[in-house]
Every structure is written in C-alpha cells, then in structure tokens.
Amino acid sequence: MSEYIIKNGKVYDPKTGIKGDVADVCIKDGKIADKVSSKAKVIDAKGKTVMAGAVDIHAHVAGPKVNEGRNYRPEDKLFTYKPTGKNTRMSGGFSIPTTFKTGYEYARMGYTTVMEAAMPPLYARHVHEEIKDTPIIDEGALPVFGNNWFVFEYLKNNEMDNVCAYIAWLLKTTKGYGIKIVNPGGSEAWGWGENCTTVDDPVPYFDITPAEIVKGLLTANEQLGLPHSIHIHSNNLGNPGNYETTLATLKIAEGVKAKNKFGREQVLHHTHVQFHSYGGDSWVNFESKAKEVAEYFNKNKNMTMDLGCVTLDETTTMTADGPFEHHLTSLNHLKWANVDVELETSSGIVPYVYDPNIKVCAIQWAIGLELGLYAKDPLRTFITTDHPNAGPFTRYPRVIKWLMSDKSRQEMLKGFKHSEKVIAATNLASLDRELSMFEIVQMTRAGPAKALGLENVFGGLAPGMDADVVVYNLNEDKIKNPEEIETAFSAADCVFKSGTMVVENREVISNGNKRTLWVDAKVPENKQVERDVQMKFLKFYSMTINNYEVSNHYVPNPYVIEVDSN
C-alpha cells in the first residue's frame, strides 16, 4: 500500500491530545504510522485543518424502510441526479439518497464510518444488501430488540441467561452490531392500535413495561460486555411534555457501571434527544426543555447522547416507532406508509416539511442546538440529524456552523416569522457559547468512536489506528465568515479511508474497500433458546429459519468484533 505524509496542517486529535498544533500525519500500510520512508507522497496541508475521519453513530441509510421511502417519494429525487463520472456511478436523491450517493456524500464530507440505526431482523438481508452496495464508508447495523417477543417473554420470566443467549444468537444471525431499542413496548402495542407513552404503561398481552424492557436489555448488554451500550429511542417521541418520559428512561441507568473490554464507559446511549426534550402540554405552549435534559446528562457520566438537530428542510421521516408515524400523518395529512414486522417491530414513513415560518419547527431547530451548547462533555455528545428524520446528513456542515457561530444562530432567530415567540419558548438567544474545532472533533470523531467501543480503531490519529484521515480547507484562527465553516465541511480537500485516498480536491476518486462491522458474542450453548427459536419459526414466522440468517456472501468484507461472554 502507498505511503503518505500530510505535512504542515493544523492537527486536531483528542486521542493524542493535539489541539490545533502544526504537525505531520504519516500513513503506511493502511494505518497511522510514526514515520514513513523518503518515498512517501507528500501532501502539503499548510493553513488547513487535519483530523480523523468522522463517525456517524446514528443514521437511517440502509434497509427496507429506506428503500420504501425512495419508492414512495419520487419527488425527493427531482433535480438531484448526477450522471456517471470517471470514478462514480449515477446517483441522486435529497433526503433519501441512493446507496451510491450516500457513500459519495459521506466521504466528501469526511465521514468514513456510519452506523445504520434500526435493522429489523426479519429484513436483515435487505439491510446488508444495501450496505454492500454503498461505496467507501464502513458500516454496521443495530438490530431492534425493544419490541421483540423473545425478549418480552424471557424478561417477564426473569430468564437473563436466555436473554443474553438470544441476543448473541440474533447478532450473529443478522450480522448486527448492538442492541437498539425503539419505543420499547410501544411499537408492539401499536399492533393492537395502542401505544406506551410512559415507562410504566403495560404492553398488551405481555405483562411487561417499557421500564422493565430497558432495564433488562441494559443488564444483558453489560453481562455480555458488548462494545456499544444499549442504544435507545425512548417512549413518547415528538410530543409536548415528553421530557419527563425521557428523564424517567434515563434514570433506569443511573449509577450502573459499564462492564466491557473496549474502553466504553457509558451504559446507555440516547439517540436524537432533540425529539425527546419538549415541554408544554400542547402545541400552543410547546417549549424547550433542553436545559433540563442536558443538565441530567451532564451529571450522569455513564450516558451519551446524539442531538438529532432539525435542519429546516423538506425531508422524509422514517422510524420503527410505528405509532408516532401514524400520529404525524394525522398532524400534517401527508401520505403515510405503515408496516408490522412479525414478532419484532413496526415501521412507518411520512414526508415532513420543517418550515421556519411555523413556530413549532423553529423551536425544534433551537432545541437541538441548545442541547449541543449546554452539554459540558463533547466526548459524550454527538452531532446527528437522525437522518433523514430531522434533516438529511448532508446538512451536518450547517449544524457544525450553527454550533460554532453565535452570529449565524442569532441571524436565524431574527429571521423567523414568529421570532419573538421562538425566543420566548427557548434559551438559544441567551447562549453565546461557540464550540471550538477541537470540540467539534470530539463530537464527530473521538466521542462516537469511543461510544461504539472502537476508540482504538477509528476516530483518532494515534499510531496503529486505521488511517481514516481528512484535510479541510479551513483555518480556525482565520475564519471571517461563518459560511466558510459550512463550505469547508461540505467538501473536504482530501480524504483517506484505511490508507487509500478516496477524495482528492473535493471529488471522489476511489470507491475504497468498505467493510461491514458486526459483533460475534460467544456465550455458552443454550438448548432452551435453540428450541424456542425453532418453535416460533415453525408456529409464527412467515419464513423458515434458513431464509432468515444473513449468510456470509451478504457481508463480503467483514470486520468482526469478537466478544467472549462465556
């Protein structure tokens, strides 16, 4: 493999503690190296910013609901397609880009690793087909467990060894990365036309509550010692006053210590917290509770969160939270798709326009930014848009601009139609904090990599780590206009993925050698779980178990993380 040395750049790397010092970064044999030979290709990064490739901990980029969204919203593709290029395939789409555009756009922005946030196990093959089809970026997928019949029954009977054995089996069978929980119990209740909006609401016919589901899966995750914590989308998403449900969910993890070999310190990751930080009891008195939620995270060091920032675009919402999507279509009266995934989860899709002239949308925009600005530990707070739910991932550069520039935020606030009402319902106008480049690197690189248990692989520039390196045409000390931030982060000067240059002069030049990340947890043989799986496939599932498993040809270039949970 080629050798490179990136010279004279301003380097930002929390892993090695470099905070904007001018330094050289060496790449050899696909890894960060201490030094290279005199034959190494030199890249002059003078006056530019150098950092590790970014890690997106939560996005909906592959699988049946994403593909159905593409089919169901042809208008999303209008005027977005680019023809085949020298090194790229035809690609298009805005809020739901094609697999090719997904890989290209992430890479151009300097992202090299992405986690698909909700994989229905029944459709895991479809998820992996799209992951395989997406160029350049390494990807993993989180199977959903929070509405699974096996989990409900084992937890209700306090059979923790069976819970662990089933989780290990499902991760291996689906080639999944960790435990995702979406609206615990609520999506199953939706099969009966109901929902669980608090952590104490019983799940119909299962005699279990969301609190018991979360606590049980958290316990199992730590018993197994998985690289990532439980990854939760809590009950009551998107409703006024839901911050109380959010805090009740977080309290389940209070005081619990992480048990793993990967350096992970959190036991719970709460995703798209913006959607869960709402006050008021109606849309009339809807207000921000970002301060209360952020303060709770600040006090409890065993939790991480991602923001889920609203970008004020027309987009496509899609989630395994089926009842929420039905609620949303009743609000905006746009088209709606709904699916029940047997024994496992539900799903829904609804287009949505975050109109800055609508007070609620502008307040949502402010809440996501408030969370990022109130957070005291950027290594536990990550930038996302819950792509595509609050906006497309291609708006990350804009979110970064807003977090780094008080001027840009104030201009937005003043431009809203209901500016005074938005300011009164939020705290953003009084927050003059501007995040530094080092804090942005913590939130987009080192932090999410550590939360995924990959801090020694991705998100840093220490010797021996994967050579995922990005150079941006930006100098933090010489920024005169906030728009320079968005422009630079939208298209990197060059990007290396595992030591291969994949972007040069802001254009994709190689499809790289992408990998699929999954976790293989070794547990003692469990005959009861084996019998239970066989029985339910015979009695309930519409496919055989042989057609359920993700065989190796779906994952041609795996990066397997083995965990000895015996």
XYZ file of C-alpha atoms in Angstrom:
566
model
C 0.000 0.000 0.000
C 1.069 3.602 -0.575
C 2.815 5.766 1.974
C 1.742 9.346 2.607
C 2.812 12.175 4.833
C 0.441 15.082 5.416
C 2.656 18.000 6.356
C 2.203 21.415 7.976
C -1.503 21.077 8.781
C -3.255 22.211 11.960
C -3.991 18.852 13.585
C -6.915 18.206 15.924
C -6.968 14.842 17.656
C -8.473 14.128 21.101
C -6.927 10.658 21.067
C -3.387 12.082 21.214
C -4.346 15.394 22.816
C -3.329 17.571 19.856
C -5.377 20.784 19.811
C -4.608 22.615 16.594
C -0.818 22.291 16.656
C 1.005 22.249 13.340
C 2.137 18.649 12.910
C 2.673 15.898 10.356
C 0.459 12.827 9.963
C 2.040 9.682 8.493
C 0.154 6.887 6.715
C 1.629 3.485 5.965
C 0.029 0.126 5.153
C -3.434 1.451 5.863
C -2.580 2.623 9.367
C -1.416 5.780 11.093
C 2.364 5.486 11.482
C 5.120 7.160 13.481
C 7.152 7.703 10.347
C 7.326 6.842 6.655
C 10.102 6.380 4.146
C 11.514 9.063 1.869
C 9.341 7.602 -0.927
C 6.126 8.687 0.790
C 3.876 11.018 -1.186
C 3.790 14.458 0.433
C 0.542 16.357 0.878
C 1.019 19.959 1.924
C -1.748 20.979 4.326
C -0.345 24.371 5.283
C -3.113 26.645 6.537
C -5.565 23.732 6.531
C -7.170 21.532 9.171
C -6.324 17.834 9.594
C -8.375 15.369 11.651
C -9.529 11.760 11.688
C -12.437 10.556 9.570
C -15.820 11.263 11.142
C -18.092 8.614 12.678
C -21.890 8.879 12.397
C -23.361 6.957 15.309
C -26.984 7.178 14.177
C -28.477 7.400 10.669
C -31.112 5.557 8.643
C -29.222 4.757 5.453
C -29.931 1.114 4.539
C -32.800 -1.330 4.628
C -36.465 -1.812 3.764
C -37.875 1.415 5.189
C -35.157 3.460 3.477
C -35.786 1.743 0.155
C -39.539 2.036 0.542
C -39.034 5.733 1.220
C -37.201 6.048 -2.095
C -40.011 4.272 -3.972
C -42.719 6.132 -2.129
C -41.278 9.622 -2.617
C -40.253 10.039 -6.265
C -40.432 13.811 -5.724
C -37.371 13.548 -3.452
C -35.296 12.630 -6.491
C -36.248 15.581 -8.674
C -33.336 17.655 -9.994
C -30.818 15.885 -7.733
C -29.256 13.303 -10.035
C -25.661 13.426 -11.185
C -24.574 11.364 -14.202
C -21.911 8.697 -14.079
C -18.461 10.186 -13.562
C -14.945 8.911 -14.012
C -14.949 7.221 -10.603
C -18.620 7.400 -9.593
C -21.951 5.875 -10.538
C -25.126 7.813 -11.324
C -26.572 8.959 -8.007
C -29.314 11.167 -6.655
C -31.942 11.874 -4.006
C -32.029 14.529 -1.289
C -33.470 13.259 1.991
C -33.294 9.625 0.870
C -30.279 9.419 -1.434
C -29.407 6.303 -3.380
C -26.867 3.935 -1.894
C -24.193 5.339 -4.210
C -24.904 8.953 -3.310
C -24.960 8.021 0.386
C -21.395 6.727 0.203
C -20.134 9.534 -2.000
C -21.644 12.359 0.065
C -20.493 10.960 3.398
C -16.973 10.555 2.020
C -16.878 14.058 0.513
C -17.799 15.486 3.927
C -15.029 13.471 5.602
C -17.178 10.738 7.164
C -15.688 7.267 6.976
C -17.829 5.169 9.357
C -21.644 5.110 9.659
C -23.994 3.107 11.869
C -27.387 2.125 10.414
C -29.632 2.844 13.369
C -32.508 0.348 13.148
C -32.294 -3.024 11.431
C -35.433 -5.214 11.540
C -34.005 -8.727 11.927
C -36.583 -10.219 9.556
C -35.236 -7.943 6.810
C -31.558 -8.026 7.775
C -30.580 -9.451 4.386
C -32.038 -6.384 2.697
C -30.117 -4.113 5.060
C -26.846 -5.844 4.246
C -27.526 -5.812 0.510
C -27.767 -2.020 0.691
C -24.737 -1.742 2.962
C -22.750 -3.813 0.460
C -23.997 -1.527 -2.319
C -22.892 1.661 -0.509
C -19.331 2.619 -1.503
C -16.368 3.767 0.579
C -17.725 4.048 4.130
C -17.503 1.310 6.763
C -20.964 0.479 8.098
C -22.630 -1.513 10.836
C -26.293 -2.021 11.721
C -28.160 -2.145 15.032
C -30.904 -4.818 15.220
C -34.042 -3.713 17.066
C -34.817 -5.577 20.303
C -37.257 -3.332 22.170
C -40.442 -4.949 20.828
C -39.234 -8.495 20.330
C -41.439 -11.353 21.582
C -38.480 -13.485 22.691
C -37.114 -10.597 24.768
C -40.520 -9.892 26.329
C -41.075 -13.480 27.397
C -37.573 -14.074 28.762
C -37.560 -10.796 30.704
C -41.028 -11.381 32.106
C -39.834 -14.758 33.422
C -36.545 -13.247 34.687
C -34.514 -15.582 32.446
C -31.467 -13.359 31.966
C -29.206 -16.118 30.616
C -31.796 -16.781 27.928
C -31.989 -13.076 27.082
C -28.215 -12.993 26.632
C -28.156 -16.178 24.576
C -30.921 -14.874 22.319
C -29.179 -11.512 21.824
C -25.925 -13.270 20.931
C -27.769 -15.553 18.515
C -29.573 -12.664 16.812
C -26.414 -10.533 16.480
C -24.637 -13.419 14.780
C -27.623 -14.404 12.663
C -28.240 -10.868 11.392
C -24.587 -9.740 11.425
C -25.635 -6.942 13.781
C -23.571 -4.609 15.909
C -25.531 -3.934 19.101
C -28.840 -3.555 20.917
C -31.256 -0.962 19.535
C -34.436 -0.147 21.458
C -37.186 1.864 19.739
C -40.265 2.968 21.695
C -39.928 -0.054 24.000
C -43.205 -1.937 24.106
C -44.978 0.845 22.230
C -44.368 -0.488 18.739
C -45.722 -3.899 19.765
C -48.723 -2.185 21.359
C -49.290 -0.456 18.014
C -50.192 -3.865 16.581
C -53.296 -3.588 18.762
C -53.895 0.076 17.957
C -52.306 1.233 21.212
C -49.024 2.773 22.401
C -46.844 3.057 25.508
C -46.248 6.747 26.234
C -44.704 6.321 29.699
C -42.154 3.864 31.051
C -44.842 2.271 33.232
C -47.507 1.580 30.594
C -48.092 -2.188 30.238
C -47.531 -3.813 26.855
C -50.787 -5.505 25.791
C -50.808 -9.290 26.300
C -47.203 -9.439 27.546
C -47.442 -8.204 31.147
C -44.256 -6.141 30.895
C -43.498 -2.403 30.888
C -41.035 -0.230 28.929
C -39.020 0.328 32.123
C -38.610 -3.425 32.581
C -37.623 -3.841 28.918
C -34.963 -1.125 29.115
C -33.587 -2.342 32.439
C -33.473 -5.941 31.256
C -31.710 -5.176 27.976
C -29.267 -2.836 29.719
C -28.418 -5.601 32.196
C -27.984 -8.129 29.389
C -25.768 -5.751 27.393
C -23.381 -5.358 30.312
C -23.493 -9.074 31.133
C -22.447 -9.777 27.548
C -19.845 -6.970 27.574
C -20.754 -5.711 24.094
C -18.690 -2.896 22.539
C -21.670 -0.493 22.333
C -24.165 0.264 25.100
C -27.898 -0.090 24.595
C -28.940 2.476 22.011
C -32.367 3.825 22.877
C -35.140 5.858 21.273
C -37.388 6.244 24.294
C -41.171 6.331 24.522
C -43.336 9.354 23.727
C -41.132 10.805 20.991
C -42.266 14.073 19.454
C -44.976 15.043 21.930
C -45.218 18.180 24.103
C -44.130 17.424 27.673
C -42.201 14.293 26.714
C -39.017 15.371 28.512
C -40.471 13.799 31.665
C -40.613 10.412 29.910
C -37.054 10.949 28.709
C -35.769 11.647 32.225
C -37.688 8.647 33.588
C -35.979 6.457 30.982
C -32.520 7.832 31.743
C -32.979 7.235 35.467
C -33.132 3.496 34.789
C -29.397 3.641 34.013
C -28.462 5.888 36.908
C -25.468 4.536 38.822
C -24.968 1.459 36.605
C -21.324 0.793 35.691
C -20.137 -0.363 32.294
C -18.559 -3.827 32.009
C -16.569 -4.379 28.818
C -13.036 -4.617 27.428
C -13.426 -1.883 24.811
C -12.989 1.263 26.887
C -16.693 2.091 26.677
C -17.799 3.999 29.779
C -21.481 4.562 29.067
C -24.240 2.012 29.669
C -26.924 3.908 27.752
C -26.866 5.945 24.564
C -29.985 8.037 23.984
C -30.449 8.969 20.377
C -31.955 12.090 18.702
C -32.537 13.740 22.078
C -33.974 16.865 20.425
C -37.176 14.915 19.732
C -37.345 13.964 23.416
C -36.748 17.358 25.070
C -40.131 19.025 24.748
C -42.070 20.917 27.388
C -45.636 22.227 27.486
C -48.851 20.248 27.333
C -49.966 21.240 23.816
C -48.572 22.720 20.605
C -49.842 26.102 21.822
C -47.480 26.293 24.809
C -44.825 23.996 23.302
C -41.380 24.913 24.657
C -37.799 23.763 25.081
C -36.694 21.568 27.953
C -33.224 21.094 26.511
C -31.599 22.652 29.569
C -33.218 20.186 31.974
C -32.328 17.175 29.822
C -28.756 18.363 29.157
C -28.173 19.019 32.854
C -29.191 15.439 33.617
C -26.701 14.123 31.064
C -24.015 16.433 32.458
C -24.480 14.958 35.942
C -24.537 11.309 34.857
C -21.262 10.284 33.272
C -22.427 6.804 32.241
C -24.647 8.089 29.424
C -24.108 9.507 25.940
C -26.467 11.236 23.555
C -26.760 12.380 19.971
C -28.579 15.576 19.107
C -30.993 14.912 16.226
C -30.819 18.530 15.033
C -33.626 19.904 12.883
C -32.235 21.486 9.699
C -35.425 23.228 8.488
C -35.726 21.271 5.242
C -38.346 19.220 3.487
C -37.445 15.662 4.421
C -38.768 12.148 4.944
C -39.422 10.774 8.404
C -38.982 7.032 8.918
C -38.792 5.086 12.131
C -39.553 1.780 13.802
C -41.820 3.863 16.055
C -44.976 2.955 14.121
C -47.487 4.761 16.351
C -45.539 8.011 16.093
C -45.701 7.994 12.302
C -49.477 7.496 12.441
C -49.654 10.420 14.855
C -47.521 12.522 12.491
C -49.672 11.855 9.446
C -52.716 12.919 11.456
C -50.941 16.232 12.069
C -49.685 17.055 8.582
C -52.144 14.976 6.488
C -49.439 13.818 4.101
C -49.068 10.292 2.740
C -48.237 7.528 5.182
C -46.742 4.058 4.942
C -47.020 1.556 7.795
C -45.581 -1.927 8.343
C -45.804 -4.504 11.104
C -42.746 -6.758 11.236
C -43.825 -10.066 12.695
C -42.670 -10.760 16.280
C -40.085 -7.977 16.117
C -41.035 -4.367 15.412
C -43.105 -1.945 13.335
C -42.268 0.898 10.995
C -43.728 3.980 9.350
C -42.828 6.634 6.780
C -44.269 10.157 6.424
C -42.871 13.143 4.462
C -42.436 16.272 6.536
C -41.609 19.920 5.922
C -39.784 21.728 8.731
C -40.996 25.185 7.790
C -39.075 28.007 9.505
C -42.274 30.071 9.367
C -44.013 27.573 11.652
C -43.335 28.297 15.318
C -43.038 24.644 16.400
C -40.459 23.855 13.691
C -38.342 26.859 14.660
C -38.472 25.816 18.329
C -37.392 22.284 17.380
C -34.442 23.776 15.476
C -33.406 25.722 18.586
C -33.745 22.737 20.933
C -31.235 20.599 19.029
C -28.626 23.354 19.146
C -29.326 24.110 22.808
C -28.541 20.522 23.718
C -25.166 20.744 21.992
C -24.353 24.071 23.643
C -25.479 23.067 27.141
C -23.503 19.806 27.029
C -20.333 20.021 29.121
C -18.665 16.909 27.720
C -18.358 16.833 23.909
C -16.972 13.296 24.142
C -20.438 12.202 25.281
C -22.472 14.405 22.913
C -22.629 13.665 19.194
C -23.835 15.582 16.158
C -26.641 13.916 14.203
C -29.842 14.848 12.400
C -31.368 11.398 12.925
C -31.025 11.257 9.147
C -33.407 11.753 7.471
C -35.935 12.422 10.247
C -34.826 15.895 11.342
C -32.984 16.578 8.098
C -30.513 14.928 5.715
C -26.996 14.017 6.841
C -25.654 16.332 4.147
C -26.635 19.200 6.475
C -24.045 18.233 9.099
C -21.761 21.065 7.910
C -24.603 23.514 8.507
C -25.223 22.164 12.012
C -21.498 22.499 12.742
C -21.633 26.102 11.545
C -24.537 26.886 13.873
C -22.740 25.303 16.838
C -19.507 27.170 16.114
C -21.055 30.566 15.338
C -23.339 32.580 17.610
C -23.698 35.111 14.792
C -25.218 32.527 12.454
C -27.658 31.377 15.160
C -28.787 34.897 16.003
C -29.359 35.676 12.333
C -31.567 32.600 12.083
C -33.542 33.528 15.200
C -34.143 37.064 13.973
C -35.299 35.782 10.582
C -38.124 33.583 11.830
C -41.688 34.735 11.204
C -42.515 34.087 14.869
C -39.141 35.209 16.168
C -40.359 36.653 19.474
C -42.391 33.550 20.331
C -39.495 31.246 19.448
C -37.092 33.242 21.614
C -39.574 33.201 24.494
C -40.020 29.420 24.275
C -36.298 28.626 24.106
C -32.971 29.683 25.619
C -30.913 29.831 22.449
C -30.871 33.621 22.170
C -29.035 33.867 25.503
C -26.482 31.146 24.686
C -23.402 32.818 23.230
C -21.141 29.771 23.518
C -19.276 28.895 20.335
C -17.859 25.396 20.078
C -14.202 25.130 19.151
C -12.786 22.991 16.366
C -11.413 20.594 18.967
C -14.897 20.185 20.492
C -16.371 19.520 17.050
C -13.754 16.797 16.534
C -14.709 15.290 19.889
C -18.396 15.283 18.903
C -17.915 13.830 15.422
C -14.831 11.617 15.732
C -13.384 10.561 19.077
C -16.658 10.583 21.023
C -18.827 8.391 18.799
C -15.912 6.034 18.135
C -15.445 5.529 21.872
C -19.175 5.058 22.435
C -19.135 2.291 19.819
C -16.196 0.605 21.540
C -13.899 1.476 18.625
C -11.696 4.173 20.156
C -8.514 2.287 19.218
C -9.653 1.738 15.621
C -11.477 4.850 14.387
C -11.849 8.498 15.311
C -8.193 9.274 16.081
C -4.696 9.718 14.685
C -2.604 7.624 17.080
C -0.078 5.238 15.502
C -1.656 1.868 14.764
C -5.178 3.197 14.253
C -6.899 2.880 10.882
C -5.693 5.626 8.549
C -9.013 7.426 8.161
C -7.779 10.998 7.715
C -9.399 14.186 6.427
C -7.959 17.535 5.313
C -10.280 20.563 5.232
C -9.507 23.900 3.620
C -10.184 25.816 6.835
C -8.107 27.546 9.492
C -9.959 28.059 12.766
C -7.864 31.124 13.601
C -8.716 32.925 10.360
C -12.470 32.367 9.999
C -14.059 35.681 8.996
C -17.475 34.468 7.857
C -19.435 31.544 9.367
C -20.256 30.386 5.840
C -16.606 29.361 5.494
C -17.258 26.647 8.101
C -20.165 25.127 6.196
C -18.329 25.343 2.879
C -15.215 23.616 4.203
C -17.041 20.786 5.997
C -19.277 20.191 2.960
C -16.375 19.102 0.771
C -13.011 18.018 2.140
C -9.809 18.715 0.236
C -8.803 15.095 0.607
C -9.988 12.020 2.498
C -8.191 8.767 3.273
C -10.124 5.604 4.115
C -7.929 2.855 5.592
C -4.909 4.456 3.963
C -6.463 4.764 0.493
C -7.135 8.247 -0.854
C -10.833 8.256 -1.743
C -11.392 12.022 -2.125
C -8.988 14.462 -3.761
C -9.696 18.122 -4.490
C -13.219 17.653 -3.111
C -14.075 14.912 -5.618
C -14.420 11.137 -5.161
C -11.539 9.354 -6.876
C -11.906 5.822 -5.463
C -14.628 3.560 -4.099
C -12.208 2.272 -1.480
C -12.545 -1.095 0.200
C -15.506 -0.695 2.532
C -16.173 -3.084 5.420
C -19.197 -4.253 7.367
C -18.856 -4.109 11.150
C -20.594 -6.752 13.258
C -20.260 -8.312 16.692
C -19.849 -12.011 17.414
C -20.629 -12.599 21.105
C -19.613 -16.024 22.384
C -21.991 -17.447 25.006
C -22.487 -20.906 26.500
C -24.677 -23.274 24.485
C -28.339 -22.742 25.388
C -30.663 -25.561 24.291
C -33.806 -23.809 25.530
C -33.238 -20.757 23.339
C -32.449 -23.020 20.381
C -35.770 -24.864 20.929
C -37.686 -21.606 21.404
C -36.314 -20.174 18.170
C -37.185 -23.323 16.232
C -40.689 -23.398 17.697
C -41.521 -19.779 16.946
C -40.271 -20.072 13.387
C -42.495 -23.098 12.862
C -45.502 -21.538 14.579
C -45.390 -17.809 13.801
C -42.799 -16.653 11.257
C -43.716 -16.472 7.572
C -40.252 -17.680 6.514
C -38.030 -20.561 7.527
C -35.032 -20.042 9.758
C -32.739 -20.944 6.854
C -34.040 -17.956 4.896
C -33.689 -15.682 7.932
C -29.958 -15.907 8.536
C -27.594 -13.425 6.867
C -25.106 -15.738 5.200
C -21.516 -14.711 4.560
C -21.946 -13.705 0.923
C -24.110 -10.777 2.081
C -21.088 -9.492 4.020
C -18.141 -9.931 1.645
C -15.670 -7.796 3.595
C -16.500 -8.172 7.292
C -14.834 -6.513 10.270
C -15.859 -8.864 13.062
C -15.518 -7.831 16.696
C -15.391 -10.939 18.859
C -16.610 -10.816 22.435
C -16.051 -13.672 24.867
C -19.195 -13.568 27.010
C -18.799 -17.038 28.482
